[in-house]
Amino acid sequence: MTMVRLVIDGHAINGESGTSLLQAWVAAGLPLVGNVGCMGQGVCGACRVLVRRPNERLAQTGLACETLVEEGMQVAFINISRQRRPHSYDLHALGDSWDAIARIDEIFPEATRCRHCGGCDAACPKGIEVEKMVNLAAVGQTLAAAELFDDCVQCNLCVAACPEHIDPAHLGQLVRRMTASMTLRPSDLIMRLHELEAGEQTIDLDSPGTLPQVSDDADVETADLETADVETADLETADLETAVVETAEIENADVENAQIENEEVQ
Amino acid sequence: MSTGIAYETALQEWRQTAPADPRPLDLPVSELLSNFHPDRKPGARSKLVIGPNAGEECPNTLSRLLQSDSLLEDVDIAGAPTSEADVLVIGGGGAGCIAALTAARAGARVLLATKLGLGDSNTVMAEGGIQAAVGADDSVQQHFEDTIRAGHFAAKKELVAALVTGGPSAIRWLIQEGMDFDLADGTQRMGGTLRYKTAGGASVPRLLSFRDFTGLELMRAVREATLLQPNLTLLTHHPALELLTDDRGHCAGAVLYDFAHGQEVVVRSAVTVLATGGSGRLHLSDFPTSNHYGATADGLVLAYRLGARLRDVGSFQYHPTGVAWPPPLEGQLVSEAARSSGAFLVNGLGQRFVNELQPRDVVASAILREIDEGRGITRDGKVGVFLDTPSLERDNPGILARELVTLGNLARRGGFDPAEEPFLIRPTLHYQNGGVEIRTTGHTSVPGLLAAGEVTGGLHGHNRMMGNALLELVVFGRSAGANAAADARRERPRNVGLTHLADWRRAMESEGLPLDRKAPQLFPYYGNFDPVRDRRRGA
Ligand SMILES: Cc1cc2nc3c(=O)[nH]c(=O)nc-3n(C[C@H](O)[C@H](O)[C@H](O)COP(=O)(O)OP(=O)(O)OC[C@H]3O[C@@H](n4cnc5c(N)ncnc54)[C@H](O)[C@@H]3O)c2cc1C
Ligand code: SF4
Ligand code: SF4
Ligand code: FES
């Protein structure tokens, strides 16, 4: 096992080579209570860092769970709140898609002022063409813009990097969400929803398929003893059931299923 | 533990036989599970002696946490800053965000508190997909039966019925929030059909997906909606340490911990929704885990102490294919998609040993058996079996680059080429099958406390089907949020405090349980964080 020396947030650390910055941090006995989420999958964007390698003049941004330790690295965690939200909107009130460009411009007026500095691209740990997305979104090419952001993990490093306060990460989410909610209309899903509303798709709680079968393939054999406690329906306090009735009007009825509720009370 | 066949030798064996011939399991499944499934290992479990599930068995690590004392005393909350909400949601993963959004849109003043950042959770890590019966050859009844069967007939049928009938509208809801889905080849966004993949144990393909990062796409849309929602206050990096009770024993909010200031914050609420997810980071029986850093069973601990019944609390899912080597990636998931596309499992003798498409508990137990019986493969002190990605690629040229993108990224970070070298894999602790018992409305057995998502129990019986966890958090997140908002209109917290703790401590003492054992634990043991010590910092 080879060890390398590096500095993270002011702490001189010996890290095992092949481990990530986050792993080296905890292995050194330092407390980890923030700047972490998925811890290695690289999908939550919580572990933002600024990394400077020896002989490099400029520091680079990255994700600490995906960046491996190297001799002489200088590392600092970057805290960016996801809560600062200057660009707000209600997705359900955007109106129809004829106005998409106008809406994008209203919500993200700075997007047209991109100065093509490339700061966002340089900051992105996922290699996304952020600047290009911003420019496409600003001229209403929403689908093309949305696709560029497929791999975005919402780390907000591009937000911190943008001198024009364009908020690329959130502009990217707006175009993605707009595209999905305005253009995705799968016929199979819509058919099934109609069938459910018409009462043509119901559940038979005790159909033969819900019972263990002797002839069934091997995995079913295990159904055995553990099921004993299942039917001893563990429900007490019948008074709580009243809540069910009152909620019917709150949500479109689809969440609930009156038939099922009745079964449960018994 | 790490006895087995050396990597170099195993690699030669593999080269000689690849692609290895099919070889069915040579042991009845029931025997396999009872001898090799980690849930059943003798010595790994003990009986709970206090609380609503006293007498039931659960893993030692979890039983220690469930039967420990609170971190708090009355004095700790006496001078703490207090806020009020109609609905307090604890946990900012998928279930928490969706419950909070739904409650806020129904008119409730909502406070959402979470331990890490918003969306830093198991939800964002989900890869494979979400199940919903939308195909013409499928029905909600088939989804129902598949789920019951996969769970070994131990699931609560009413919950499963609500899950599957709510499936299609959950997908519509997600699209309305701006989540995208894969379409079937050659179809269009308007009027086309969704792409269906097959989950292990499913009778028809019904797994809907977005690439192989479905959870990321879901969480991005839902997180953005949550950030933009009026009437919804967010407290990130504020874990719940204890639930509050009123003079009737109803749940009346929670005490949170503000990391930045090292102090408690009291939130009084008419209704509380628990959405704290799972417990993989407890590393039961020293297993690695696929879970996010905050998955430490906090919600189970808090609910149990307040008197909420749990169910199937001894049942966990070990995903067959976690990374065994290299160590920095240990426990991370190699998606089930690899096996569903046809990748074989091969032991140190170059042999297959199970039908790879059996349910997860069967495949995981079969792998553990190979390891236990000395046919595993050892490398740098780690032990596992091969997932034969090179043969998969040889039979389906281009499949790795085209369909298994996340798998390729993982191998790249491990420093090898999955088209040349097989993955060394080993089961990883993946999912908490049981949890807080709920009804279809999200209500727990404690008035004022609702729950949704992985923290709950009953839906999955003893084995969860792939794709049902994401569906669960949408369907039950929505109904818990709606019911919480409705209940909140009729409730006002009164005489709020930690009154439940007196009884709890008495019970602990009478069973001789040590009062210096404190929980929730908040972070994994290697996180170098001791909540007891850290709280003194603020005092
Ligand atoms: C790698 C991986 C892949 C998966 N793939 C799939 C898949 O393909 N399909 C599928 O259906 N399911 C999949 N699952 C399972 C699924 O992702 C989870 O079961 C589901 O997302 C759980 O959602 P949740 O909202 O209940 O919990 P989480 O998303 O885990 O959210 C819980 C939140 O509560 C927070 N929290 C914890 N304790 C506290 C506390 N004390 N106070 C405040 N907040 C707290 C956590 O930090 C977290 O943010 C996968 C899981 C993993 C780990
Ligand atoms: S586009 Fe922005 S938010 Fe997304 S990953 Fe890149 S830097 Fe992070
Ligand atoms: S950082 Fe901002 S201004 Fe610079 S290229 Fe990116 S979006 Fe344009
Ligand atoms: S911890 Fe999630 S991206 Fe690094």
PDB file of N, CA, C and O in Angstrom, chain A residues 18 23 26 30 32 37 40-41 92 150 152 170 176-177 183 185 187-188 192 201 204-205 207 209 216 222 227 234 241 244 247 261, chain B residues 33 125 133 135 140-141 145 149 152-153 157 177 189 191-192 194 196 211 217 220 224 293 328 332 413 437 439-441 478 483 527-528:
ATOM      1  N   GLY A  18      -5.166   5.337  -4.378  1.00  0.00           N
ATOM      2  CA  GLY A  18      -6.307   4.556  -4.846  1.00  0.00           C
ATOM      3  C   GLY A  18      -7.588   4.893  -4.105  1.00  0.00           C
ATOM      4  O   GLY A  18      -8.664   4.489  -4.524  1.00  0.00           O
ATOM      5  N   GLN A  23     -12.716   9.372   1.229  1.00  0.00           N
ATOM      6  CA  GLN A  23     -12.257   8.211   1.998  1.00  0.00           C
ATOM      7  C   GLN A  23     -10.992   8.563   2.793  1.00  0.00           C
ATOM      8  O   GLN A  23     -10.840   8.152   3.945  1.00  0.00           O
ATOM      9  N   VAL A  26     -11.989  10.671   5.981  1.00  0.00           N
ATOM     10  CA  VAL A  26     -12.479   9.915   7.149  1.00  0.00           C
ATOM     11  C   VAL A  26     -11.410   8.966   7.695  1.00  0.00           C
ATOM     12  O   VAL A  26     -11.310   8.776   8.904  1.00  0.00           O
ATOM     13  N   LEU A  30     -10.983  12.451  10.576  1.00  0.00           N
ATOM     14  CA  LEU A  30     -11.669  13.748  10.592  1.00  0.00           C
ATOM     15  C   LEU A  30     -13.180  13.541  10.467  1.00  0.00           C
ATOM     16  O   LEU A  30     -13.625  12.623   9.762  1.00  0.00           O
ATOM     17  N   LEU A  32     -16.931  13.726   9.288  1.00  0.00           N
ATOM     18  CA  LEU A  32     -17.614  13.995   8.024  1.00  0.00           C
ATOM     19  C   LEU A  32     -19.111  14.087   8.302  1.00  0.00           C
ATOM     20  O   LEU A  32     -19.762  13.077   8.555  1.00  0.00           O
ATOM     21  N   GLY A  37     -22.961  12.778   0.335  1.00  0.00           N
ATOM     22  CA  GLY A  37     -24.296  12.198   0.174  1.00  0.00           C
ATOM     23  C   GLY A  37     -24.104  10.756  -0.260  1.00  0.00           C
ATOM     24  O   GLY A  37     -23.966   9.866   0.556  1.00  0.00           O
ATOM     25  N   GLY A  40     -19.551   8.208  -3.169  1.00  0.00           N
ATOM     26  CA  GLY A  40     -18.767   7.427  -4.114  1.00  0.00           C
ATOM     27  C   GLY A  40     -19.413   7.217  -5.471  1.00  0.00           C
ATOM     28  O   GLY A  40     -18.734   6.964  -6.451  1.00  0.00           O
ATOM     29  N   GLN A  41     -20.721   7.325  -5.548  1.00  0.00           N
ATOM     30  CA  GLN A  41     -21.358   7.080  -6.837  1.00  0.00           C
ATOM     31  C   GLN A  41     -21.254   8.293  -7.754  1.00  0.00           C
ATOM     32  O   GLN A  41     -21.440   8.191  -8.958  1.00  0.00           O
ATOM     33  N   HIS A  92     -46.282  24.510 -13.282  1.00  0.00           N
ATOM     34  CA  HIS A  92     -47.645  24.229 -13.735  1.00  0.00           C
ATOM     35  C   HIS A  92     -48.352  25.466 -14.269  1.00  0.00           C
ATOM     36  O   HIS A  92     -49.474  25.397 -14.724  1.00  0.00           O
ATOM     37  N   ASP A 150     -28.346  15.934 -19.549  1.00  0.00           N
ATOM     38  CA  ASP A 150     -28.684  14.587 -19.081  1.00  0.00           C
ATOM     39  C   ASP A 150     -27.895  14.150 -17.846  1.00  0.00           C
ATOM     40  O   ASP A 150     -28.447  13.557 -16.935  1.00  0.00           O
ATOM     41  N   CYS A 152     -26.229  15.967 -15.610  1.00  0.00           N
ATOM     42  CA  CYS A 152     -26.002  16.975 -14.562  1.00  0.00           C
ATOM     43  C   CYS A 152     -26.369  16.419 -13.184  1.00  0.00           C
ATOM     44  O   CYS A 152     -27.412  15.803 -13.011  1.00  0.00           O
ATOM     45  N   HIS A 170     -29.852  25.683 -12.788  1.00  0.00           N
ATOM     46  CA  HIS A 170     -31.307  25.781 -12.633  1.00  0.00           C
ATOM     47  C   HIS A 170     -31.994  26.120 -13.948  1.00  0.00           C
ATOM     48  O   HIS A 170     -33.121  25.685 -14.188  1.00  0.00           O
ATOM     49  N   ARG A 176     -35.270  21.192 -18.891  1.00  0.00           N
ATOM     50  CA  ARG A 176     -35.545  19.759 -18.815  1.00  0.00           C
ATOM     51  C   ARG A 176     -36.978  19.500 -18.343  1.00  0.00           C
ATOM     52  O   ARG A 176     -37.711  18.689 -18.897  1.00  0.00           O
ATOM     53  N   ARG A 177     -37.338  20.197 -17.281  1.00  0.00           N
ATOM     54  CA  ARG A 177     -38.666  19.950 -16.701  1.00  0.00           C
ATOM     55  C   ARG A 177     -39.764  20.405 -17.649  1.00  0.00           C
ATOM     56  O   ARG A 177     -40.814  19.772 -17.778  1.00  0.00           O
ATOM     57  N   THR A 183     -44.041  17.854 -23.307  1.00  0.00           N
ATOM     58  CA  THR A 183     -44.005  17.057 -24.543  1.00  0.00           C
ATOM     59  C   THR A 183     -44.087  15.551 -24.350  1.00  0.00           C
ATOM     60  O   THR A 183     -44.223  14.825 -25.327  1.00  0.00           O
ATOM     61  N   ARG A 185     -45.997  12.454 -23.682  1.00  0.00           N
ATOM     62  CA  ARG A 185     -47.388  11.972 -23.570  1.00  0.00           C
ATOM     63  C   ARG A 185     -47.467  10.529 -24.070  1.00  0.00           C
ATOM     64  O   ARG A 185     -47.975  10.271 -25.150  1.00  0.00           O
ATOM     65  N   SER A 187     -48.656   6.995 -24.984  1.00  0.00           N
ATOM     66  CA  SER A 187     -50.021   6.502 -25.212  1.00  0.00           C
ATOM     67  C   SER A 187     -50.356   5.327 -24.292  1.00  0.00           C
ATOM     68  O   SER A 187     -51.488   5.184 -23.835  1.00  0.00           O
ATOM     69  N   ASP A 188     -49.353   4.464 -23.997  1.00  0.00           N
ATOM     70  CA  ASP A 188     -49.631   3.303 -23.146  1.00  0.00           C
ATOM     71  C   ASP A 188     -50.035   3.744 -21.736  1.00  0.00           C
ATOM     72  O   ASP A 188     -50.986   3.244 -21.140  1.00  0.00           O
ATOM     73  N   ARG A 192     -53.770   3.255 -19.922  1.00  0.00           N
ATOM     74  CA  ARG A 192     -53.918   2.583 -18.626  1.00  0.00           C
ATOM     75  C   ARG A 192     -54.610   3.493 -17.601  1.00  0.00           C
ATOM     76  O   ARG A 192     -55.441   3.051 -16.808  1.00  0.00           O
ATOM     77  N   GLN A 201     -59.539  -1.772 -14.267  1.00  0.00           N
ATOM     78  CA  GLN A 201     -58.332  -2.427 -13.731  1.00  0.00           C
ATOM     79  C   GLN A 201     -58.486  -2.463 -12.220  1.00  0.00           C
ATOM     80  O   GLN A 201     -58.396  -1.434 -11.557  1.00  0.00           O
ATOM     81  N   ASP A 204     -57.718  -8.208  -7.377  1.00  0.00           N
ATOM     82  CA  ASP A 204     -58.300  -9.310  -6.629  1.00  0.00           C
ATOM     83  C   ASP A 204     -57.266  -9.735  -5.581  1.00  0.00           C
ATOM     84  O   ASP A 204     -56.254 -10.337  -5.909  1.00  0.00           O
ATOM     85  N   LEU A 205     -57.570  -9.373  -4.336  1.00  0.00           N
ATOM     86  CA  LEU A 205     -56.574  -9.584  -3.284  1.00  0.00           C
ATOM     87  C   LEU A 205     -56.242 -11.055  -3.063  1.00  0.00           C
ATOM     88  O   LEU A 205     -55.171 -11.383  -2.584  1.00  0.00           O
ATOM     89  N   SER A 207     -56.497 -13.673  -5.409  1.00  0.00           N
ATOM     90  CA  SER A 207     -56.411 -14.478  -6.626  1.00  0.00           C
ATOM     91  C   SER A 207     -55.417 -15.620  -6.411  1.00  0.00           C
ATOM     92  O   SER A 207     -54.531 -15.520  -5.561  1.00  0.00           O
ATOM     93  N   GLY A 209     -52.926 -16.408  -7.966  1.00  0.00           N
ATOM     94  CA  GLY A 209     -51.549 -15.974  -8.170  1.00  0.00           C
ATOM     95  C   GLY A 209     -50.900 -15.377  -6.937  1.00  0.00           C
ATOM     96  O   GLY A 209     -49.702 -15.129  -6.916  1.00  0.00           O
ATOM     97  N   ASP A 216     -44.840 -24.489  -8.267  1.00  0.00           N
ATOM     98  CA  ASP A 216     -44.140 -23.295  -8.710  1.00  0.00           C
ATOM     99  C   ASP A 216     -42.633 -23.485  -8.727  1.00  0.00           C
ATOM    100  O   ASP A 216     -42.100 -24.402  -8.154  1.00  0.00           O
ATOM    101  N   THR A 222     -39.838 -21.033  -0.448  1.00  0.00           N
ATOM    102  CA  THR A 222     -39.474 -20.367   0.793  1.00  0.00           C
ATOM    103  C   THR A 222     -40.647 -19.659   1.442  1.00  0.00           C
ATOM    104  O   THR A 222     -40.502 -19.044   2.469  1.00  0.00           O
ATOM    105  N   THR A 227     -44.759 -16.581   6.786  1.00  0.00           N
ATOM    106  CA  THR A 227     -45.966 -15.845   6.464  1.00  0.00           C
ATOM    107  C   THR A 227     -46.989 -15.881   7.580  1.00  0.00           C
ATOM    108  O   THR A 227     -47.949 -15.147   7.562  1.00  0.00           O
ATOM    109  N   ASP A 234     -52.113  -6.431  11.861  1.00  0.00           N
ATOM    110  CA  ASP A 234     -51.518  -5.675  12.943  1.00  0.00           C
ATOM    111  C   ASP A 234     -52.147  -4.302  13.165  1.00  0.00           C
ATOM    112  O   ASP A 234     -51.467  -3.409  13.621  1.00  0.00           O
ATOM    113  N   GLU A 241     -58.788   5.547  11.095  1.00  0.00           N
ATOM    114  CA  GLU A 241     -59.299   5.303   9.757  1.00  0.00           C
ATOM    115  C   GLU A 241     -60.136   6.451   9.227  1.00  0.00           C
ATOM    116  O   GLU A 241     -60.280   6.635   8.038  1.00  0.00           O
ATOM    117  N   VAL A 244     -58.996   8.718   6.417  1.00  0.00           N
ATOM    118  CA  VAL A 244     -59.038   8.314   5.017  1.00  0.00           C
ATOM    119  C   VAL A 244     -60.141   9.034   4.265  1.00  0.00           C
ATOM    120  O   VAL A 244     -59.960   9.532   3.166  1.00  0.00           O
ATOM    121  N   THR A 247     -59.692  12.707   3.167  1.00  0.00           N
ATOM    122  CA  THR A 247     -58.677  13.103   2.195  1.00  0.00           C
ATOM    123  C   THR A 247     -59.150  12.973   0.771  1.00  0.00           C
ATOM    124  O   THR A 247     -58.521  13.502  -0.125  1.00  0.00           O
ATOM    125  N   GLU A 261     -59.427   0.487   1.062  1.00  0.00           N
ATOM    126  CA  GLU A 261     -59.563   1.011   2.417  1.00  0.00           C
ATOM    127  C   GLU A 261     -60.575   0.198   3.218  1.00  0.00           C
ATOM    128  O   GLU A 261     -60.387  -0.077   4.383  1.00  0.00           O
TER     129      GLU A 261
ATOM    130  N   LEU B  33     -31.421 -20.531   1.414  1.00  0.00           N
ATOM    131  CA  LEU B  33     -31.709 -19.304   2.152  1.00  0.00           C
ATOM    132  C   LEU B  33     -31.474 -19.494   3.638  1.00  0.00           C
ATOM    133  O   LEU B  33     -30.908 -18.628   4.302  1.00  0.00           O
ATOM    134  N   MET B 125     -29.549   7.874  -5.965  1.00  0.00           N
ATOM    135  CA  MET B 125     -28.604   6.835  -6.404  1.00  0.00           C
ATOM    136  C   MET B 125     -29.264   5.717  -7.203  1.00  0.00           C
ATOM    137  O   MET B 125     -28.571   4.878  -7.776  1.00  0.00           O
ATOM    138  N   ALA B 133     -47.389  -0.739 -13.988  1.00  0.00           N
ATOM    139  CA  ALA B 133     -48.000  -1.601 -15.001  1.00  0.00           C
ATOM    140  C   ALA B 133     -48.731  -0.749 -16.024  1.00  0.00           C
ATOM    141  O   ALA B 133     -49.908  -0.439 -15.868  1.00  0.00           O
ATOM    142  N   GLY B 135     -48.058  -1.369 -19.593  1.00  0.00           N
ATOM    143  CA  GLY B 135     -48.036  -2.066 -20.884  1.00  0.00           C
ATOM    144  C   GLY B 135     -49.366  -2.733 -21.198  1.00  0.00           C
ATOM    145  O   GLY B 135     -50.109  -3.131 -20.301  1.00  0.00           O
ATOM    146  N   VAL B 140     -52.411  -4.155 -13.464  1.00  0.00           N
ATOM    147  CA  VAL B 140     -52.045  -3.895 -12.074  1.00  0.00           C
ATOM    148  C   VAL B 140     -52.145  -5.193 -11.266  1.00  0.00           C
ATOM    149  O   VAL B 140     -51.394  -5.392 -10.318  1.00  0.00           O
ATOM    150  N   GLN B 141     -53.035  -6.090 -11.676  1.00  0.00           N
ATOM    151  CA  GLN B 141     -53.140  -7.373 -10.979  1.00  0.00           C
ATOM    152  C   GLN B 141     -51.842  -8.180 -11.107  1.00  0.00           C
ATOM    153  O   GLN B 141     -51.370  -8.771 -10.144  1.00  0.00           O
ATOM    154  N   GLU B 145     -49.450  -9.444  -8.119  1.00  0.00           N
ATOM    155  CA  GLU B 145     -49.070 -10.833  -7.847  1.00  0.00           C
ATOM    156  C   GLU B 145     -47.555 -11.022  -7.864  1.00  0.00           C
ATOM    157  O   GLU B 145     -47.000 -11.736  -7.035  1.00  0.00           O
ATOM    158  N   ARG B 149     -45.437 -12.362  -4.641  1.00  0.00           N
ATOM    159  CA  ARG B 149     -44.623 -13.565  -4.815  1.00  0.00           C
ATOM    160  C   ARG B 149     -43.151 -13.281  -4.504  1.00  0.00           C
ATOM    161  O   ARG B 149     -42.505 -14.031  -3.774  1.00  0.00           O
ATOM    162  N   HIS B 152     -42.133 -13.327  -0.975  1.00  0.00           N
ATOM    163  CA  HIS B 152     -42.382 -14.601  -0.299  1.00  0.00           C
ATOM    164  C   HIS B 152     -43.685 -14.575   0.497  1.00  0.00           C
ATOM    165  O   HIS B 152     -43.763 -15.066   1.615  1.00  0.00           O
ATOM    166  N   PHE B 153     -44.703 -13.929  -0.063  1.00  0.00           N
ATOM    167  CA  PHE B 153     -46.065 -13.945   0.488  1.00  0.00           C
ATOM    168  C   PHE B 153     -46.149 -13.332   1.883  1.00  0.00           C
ATOM    169  O   PHE B 153     -47.071 -13.613   2.633  1.00  0.00           O
ATOM    170  N   LYS B 157     -51.101  -7.145   1.878  1.00  0.00           N
ATOM    171  CA  LYS B 157     -51.744  -7.048   0.564  1.00  0.00           C
ATOM    172  C   LYS B 157     -52.375  -5.693   0.281  1.00  0.00           C
ATOM    173  O   LYS B 157     -52.343  -5.207  -0.842  1.00  0.00           O
ATOM    174  N   GLU B 177     -44.193  16.799 -13.036  1.00  0.00           N
ATOM    175  CA  GLU B 177     -43.163  17.547 -12.295  1.00  0.00           C
ATOM    176  C   GLU B 177     -41.896  17.729 -13.123  1.00  0.00           C
ATOM    177  O   GLU B 177     -40.918  18.303 -12.638  1.00  0.00           O
ATOM    178  N   ARG B 189     -42.187  11.172 -28.542  1.00  0.00           N
ATOM    179  CA  ARG B 189     -42.562  11.715 -27.231  1.00  0.00           C
ATOM    180  C   ARG B 189     -44.078  11.877 -27.119  1.00  0.00           C
ATOM    181  O   ARG B 189     -44.651  11.712 -26.068  1.00  0.00           O
ATOM    182  N   GLY B 191     -47.539  10.438 -27.950  1.00  0.00           N
ATOM    183  CA  GLY B 191     -48.247   9.260 -28.460  1.00  0.00           C
ATOM    184  C   GLY B 191     -47.401   8.016 -28.647  1.00  0.00           C
ATOM    185  O   GLY B 191     -47.890   7.009 -29.153  1.00  0.00           O
ATOM    186  N   GLY B 192     -46.151   8.063 -28.241  1.00  0.00           N
ATOM    187  CA  GLY B 192     -45.321   6.853 -28.314  1.00  0.00           C
ATOM    188  C   GLY B 192     -45.576   5.954 -27.118  1.00  0.00           C
ATOM    189  O   GLY B 192     -46.569   6.119 -26.396  1.00  0.00           O
ATOM    190  N   LEU B 194     -43.656   3.913 -23.659  1.00  0.00           N
ATOM    191  CA  LEU B 194     -42.502   3.914 -22.781  1.00  0.00           C
ATOM    192  C   LEU B 194     -41.692   2.641 -22.998  1.00  0.00           C
ATOM    193  O   LEU B 194     -42.211   1.644 -23.502  1.00  0.00           O
ATOM    194  N   TYR B 196     -39.962  -0.633 -21.638  1.00  0.00           N
ATOM    195  CA  TYR B 196     -40.088  -1.517 -20.468  1.00  0.00           C
ATOM    196  C   TYR B 196     -38.879  -2.428 -20.378  1.00  0.00           C
ATOM    197  O   TYR B 196     -38.522  -3.078 -21.348  1.00  0.00           O
ATOM    198  N   ARG B 211     -32.395   6.195 -18.692  1.00  0.00           N
ATOM    199  CA  ARG B 211     -31.029   5.667 -18.835  1.00  0.00           C
ATOM    200  C   ARG B 211     -30.754   4.661 -17.708  1.00  0.00           C
ATOM    201  O   ARG B 211     -31.661   3.941 -17.312  1.00  0.00           O
ATOM    202  N   GLU B 217     -32.618  11.341 -12.203  1.00  0.00           N
ATOM    203  CA  GLU B 217     -33.603  12.113 -12.970  1.00  0.00           C
ATOM    204  C   GLU B 217     -34.839  12.431 -12.111  1.00  0.00           C
ATOM    205  O   GLU B 217     -35.363  13.536 -12.141  1.00  0.00           O
ATOM    206  N   ARG B 220     -33.762  15.064  -9.394  1.00  0.00           N
ATOM    207  CA  ARG B 220     -33.523  16.407  -9.937  1.00  0.00           C
ATOM    208  C   ARG B 220     -34.833  17.167 -10.085  1.00  0.00           C
ATOM    209  O   ARG B 220     -34.945  18.323  -9.694  1.00  0.00           O
ATOM    210  N   GLU B 224     -35.998  20.229  -7.456  1.00  0.00           N
ATOM    211  CA  GLU B 224     -36.232  21.570  -7.989  1.00  0.00           C
ATOM    212  C   GLU B 224     -37.635  22.050  -7.615  1.00  0.00           C
ATOM    213  O   GLU B 224     -37.823  23.187  -7.192  1.00  0.00           O
ATOM    214  N   TYR B 293     -24.607   7.956   2.577  1.00  0.00           N
ATOM    215  CA  TYR B 293     -23.879   8.104   3.832  1.00  0.00           C
ATOM    216  C   TYR B 293     -24.793   8.287   5.056  1.00  0.00           C
ATOM    217  O   TYR B 293     -24.414   8.002   6.181  1.00  0.00           O
ATOM    218  N   PRO B 328     -11.579   0.913  -2.777  1.00  0.00           N
ATOM    219  CA  PRO B 328     -12.258   2.220  -2.741  1.00  0.00           C
ATOM    220  C   PRO B 328     -13.685   2.169  -3.267  1.00  0.00           C
ATOM    221  O   PRO B 328     -14.488   3.033  -2.959  1.00  0.00           O
ATOM    222  N   GLN B 332     -20.270  -0.591  -3.738  1.00  0.00           N
ATOM    223  CA  GLN B 332     -21.047   0.126  -4.751  1.00  0.00           C
ATOM    224  C   GLN B 332     -21.729  -0.850  -5.693  1.00  0.00           C
ATOM    225  O   GLN B 332     -21.241  -1.937  -5.972  1.00  0.00           O
ATOM    226  N   ARG B 413     -13.264   3.753 -13.047  1.00  0.00           N
ATOM    227  CA  ARG B 413     -12.727   4.257 -11.780  1.00  0.00           C
ATOM    228  C   ARG B 413     -11.962   3.171 -11.027  1.00  0.00           C
ATOM    229  O   ARG B 413     -11.077   3.473 -10.242  1.00  0.00           O
ATOM    230  N   GLU B 437     -44.596   0.272  10.566  1.00  0.00           N
ATOM    231  CA  GLU B 437     -45.845  -0.224   9.983  1.00  0.00           C
ATOM    232  C   GLU B 437     -46.788   0.931   9.661  1.00  0.00           C
ATOM    233  O   GLU B 437     -47.001   1.822  10.485  1.00  0.00           O
ATOM    234  N   ARG B 439     -50.576   2.201   7.371  1.00  0.00           N
ATOM    235  CA  ARG B 439     -51.747   1.834   6.566  1.00  0.00           C
ATOM    236  C   ARG B 439     -51.577   2.462   5.201  1.00  0.00           C
ATOM    237  O   ARG B 439     -50.662   3.254   4.997  1.00  0.00           O
ATOM    238  N   THR B 440     -52.535   2.225   4.335  1.00  0.00           N
ATOM    239  CA  THR B 440     -52.438   2.797   2.988  1.00  0.00           C
ATOM    240  C   THR B 440     -52.450   4.324   3.031  1.00  0.00           C
ATOM    241  O   THR B 440     -52.035   4.970   2.086  1.00  0.00           O
ATOM    242  N   THR B 441     -52.932   4.902   4.105  1.00  0.00           N
ATOM    243  CA  THR B 441     -52.971   6.355   4.222  1.00  0.00           C
ATOM    244  C   THR B 441     -51.656   6.933   4.692  1.00  0.00           C
ATOM    245  O   THR B 441     -51.505   8.144   4.768  1.00  0.00           O
ATOM    246  N   ARG B 478     -47.007  10.819  -1.691  1.00  0.00           N
ATOM    247  CA  ARG B 478     -48.162  11.667  -2.010  1.00  0.00           C
ATOM    248  C   ARG B 478     -49.295  11.457  -1.026  1.00  0.00           C
ATOM    249  O   ARG B 478     -49.905  12.412  -0.542  1.00  0.00           O
ATOM    250  N   ASN B 483     -52.676  13.324   3.412  1.00  0.00           N
ATOM    251  CA  ASN B 483     -53.337  13.027   4.683  1.00  0.00           C
ATOM    252  C   ASN B 483     -52.781  13.865   5.825  1.00  0.00           C
ATOM    253  O   ASN B 483     -53.517  14.254   6.737  1.00  0.00           O
ATOM    254  N   GLY B 527     -17.458   7.745  10.523  1.00  0.00           N
ATOM    255  CA  GLY B 527     -17.628   9.161  10.200  1.00  0.00           C
ATOM    256  C   GLY B 527     -17.021  10.092  11.230  1.00  0.00           C
ATOM    257  O   GLY B 527     -17.061  11.311  11.073  1.00  0.00           O
ATOM    258  N   ASN B 528     -16.442   9.524  12.285  1.00  0.00           N
ATOM    259  CA  ASN B 528     -15.737  10.304  13.314  1.00  0.00           C
ATOM    260  C   ASN B 528     -16.613  11.397  13.923  1.00  0.00           C
ATOM    261  O   ASN B 528     -16.146  12.500  14.197  1.00  0.00           O
TER     262      ASN B 528
END
